[in-house]
Tab-separated table of C-alpha atoms in Angstrom:
chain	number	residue	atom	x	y	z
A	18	UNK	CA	164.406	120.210	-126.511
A	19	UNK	CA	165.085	116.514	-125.706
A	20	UNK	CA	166.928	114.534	-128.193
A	21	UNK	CA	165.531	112.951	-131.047
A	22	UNK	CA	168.090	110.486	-132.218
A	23	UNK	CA	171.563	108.626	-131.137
A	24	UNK	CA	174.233	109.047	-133.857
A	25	UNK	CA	175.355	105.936	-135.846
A	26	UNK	CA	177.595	103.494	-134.629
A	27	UNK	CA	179.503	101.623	-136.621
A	28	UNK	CA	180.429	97.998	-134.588
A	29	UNK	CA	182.375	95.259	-136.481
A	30	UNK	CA	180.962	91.847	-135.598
A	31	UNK	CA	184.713	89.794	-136.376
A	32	UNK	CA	188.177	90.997	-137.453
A	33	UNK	CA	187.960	90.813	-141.052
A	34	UNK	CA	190.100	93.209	-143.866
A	35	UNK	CA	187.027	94.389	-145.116
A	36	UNK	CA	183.879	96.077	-144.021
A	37	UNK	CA	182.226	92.405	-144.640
A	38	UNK	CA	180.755	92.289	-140.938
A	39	UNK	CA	180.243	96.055	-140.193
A	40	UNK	CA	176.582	96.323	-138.374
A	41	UNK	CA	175.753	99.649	-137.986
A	42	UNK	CA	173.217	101.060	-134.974
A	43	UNK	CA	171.039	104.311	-134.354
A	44	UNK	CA	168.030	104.979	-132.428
A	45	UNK	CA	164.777	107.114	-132.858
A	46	UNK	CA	162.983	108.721	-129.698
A	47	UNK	CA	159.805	109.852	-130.348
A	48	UNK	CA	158.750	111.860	-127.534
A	49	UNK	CA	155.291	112.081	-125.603
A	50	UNK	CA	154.661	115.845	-125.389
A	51	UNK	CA	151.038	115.825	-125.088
A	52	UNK	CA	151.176	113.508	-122.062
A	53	UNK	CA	153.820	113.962	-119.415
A	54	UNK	CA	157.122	114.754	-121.293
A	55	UNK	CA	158.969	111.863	-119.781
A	56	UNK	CA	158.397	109.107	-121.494
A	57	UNK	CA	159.130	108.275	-125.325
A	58	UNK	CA	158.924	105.653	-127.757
A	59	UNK	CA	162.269	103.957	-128.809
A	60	UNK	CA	162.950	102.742	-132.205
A	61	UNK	CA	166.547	100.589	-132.052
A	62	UNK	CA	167.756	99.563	-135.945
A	63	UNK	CA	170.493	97.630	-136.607
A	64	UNK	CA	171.442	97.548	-140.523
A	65	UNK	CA	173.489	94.461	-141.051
A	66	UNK	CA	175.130	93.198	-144.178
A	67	UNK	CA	173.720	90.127	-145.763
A	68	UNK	CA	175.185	88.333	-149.427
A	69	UNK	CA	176.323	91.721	-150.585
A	70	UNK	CA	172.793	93.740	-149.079
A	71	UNK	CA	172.164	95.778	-146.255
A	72	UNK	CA	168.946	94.473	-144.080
A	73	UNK	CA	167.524	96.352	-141.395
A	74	UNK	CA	166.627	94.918	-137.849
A	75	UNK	CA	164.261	97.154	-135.569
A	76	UNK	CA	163.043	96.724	-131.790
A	77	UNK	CA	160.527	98.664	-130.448
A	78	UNK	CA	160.190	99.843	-126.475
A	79	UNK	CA	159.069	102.763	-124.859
A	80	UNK	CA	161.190	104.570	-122.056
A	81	UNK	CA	160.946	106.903	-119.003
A	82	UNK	CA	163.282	109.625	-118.803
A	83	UNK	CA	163.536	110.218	-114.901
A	84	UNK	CA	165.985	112.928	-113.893
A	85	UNK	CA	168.712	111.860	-111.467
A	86	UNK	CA	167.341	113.852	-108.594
A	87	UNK	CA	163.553	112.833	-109.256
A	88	UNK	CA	165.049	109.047	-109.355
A	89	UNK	CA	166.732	109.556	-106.319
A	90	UNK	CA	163.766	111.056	-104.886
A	91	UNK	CA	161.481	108.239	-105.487
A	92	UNK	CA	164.658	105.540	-104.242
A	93	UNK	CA	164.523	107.388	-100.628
A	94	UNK	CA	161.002	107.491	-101.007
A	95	UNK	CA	160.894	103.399	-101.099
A	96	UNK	CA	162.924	103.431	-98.019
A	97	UNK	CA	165.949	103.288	-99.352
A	98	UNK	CA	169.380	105.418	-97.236
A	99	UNK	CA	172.312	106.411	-97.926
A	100	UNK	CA	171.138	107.121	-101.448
A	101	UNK	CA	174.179	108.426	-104.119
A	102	UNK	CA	175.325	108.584	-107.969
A	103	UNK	CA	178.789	107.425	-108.863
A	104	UNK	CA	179.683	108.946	-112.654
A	105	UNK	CA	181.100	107.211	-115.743
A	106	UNK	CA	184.570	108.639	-114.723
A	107	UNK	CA	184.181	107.205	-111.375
A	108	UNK	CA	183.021	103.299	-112.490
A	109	UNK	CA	183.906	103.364	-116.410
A	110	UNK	CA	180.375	102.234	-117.118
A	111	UNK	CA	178.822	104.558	-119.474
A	112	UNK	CA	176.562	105.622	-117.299
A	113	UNK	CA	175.587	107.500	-114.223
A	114	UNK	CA	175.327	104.685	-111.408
A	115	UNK	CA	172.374	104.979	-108.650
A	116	UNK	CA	173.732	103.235	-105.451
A	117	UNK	CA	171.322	103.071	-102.372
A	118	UNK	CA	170.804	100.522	-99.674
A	119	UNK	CA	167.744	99.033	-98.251
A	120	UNK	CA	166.662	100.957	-94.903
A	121	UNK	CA	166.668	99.680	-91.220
């Protein structure tokens, strides 16, 4: 089963003694079995402290979850070569990397 959910984050918006400018951030996937299974609905919230209260900030998108091979698949299929993943540990982005070049 897919995930449902990210895991709080807790990000600190300037250097302060206190946990004055904490905002905190999660997301909700809400997935679309009936359909195709690859796509879900996003929900991003962003609590964030305001005079003392909490008030919450949500975006809204929806997202297709394409496997690495299918991705690379459809890449070769546009005519792309030389078609390749570099990792996280590889590039220190956070995520997997698609590198391909446009064909002769």
């Amino acid at each position: 089963m897919p995930p449902v959910s990210t895991p709080p984050q807790v990000h600190r918006t300037a250097a302060c003694a206190d946990d004055r400018d904490r905002t905190v951030t999660f997301q909700l996937w809400h997935w679309h079995w009936h359909e195709d299974g690859e796509h879900y609905d996003l929900e991003h919230f962003q609590l964030l402290p305001a005079g003392g209260e909490w008030y919450v900030q949500v975006r809204r998108t929806t997202y297709w979850a394409v496997s690495q091979d299918r991705l690379a698949g459809l890449t070769a299929e546009a005519g792309f070569v030389d078609v390749r993943w570099r990792m996280p540990q590889e590039t220190g982005f956070f995520q997997p990397l698609l590198m391909a070049r446009a064909g002769d």
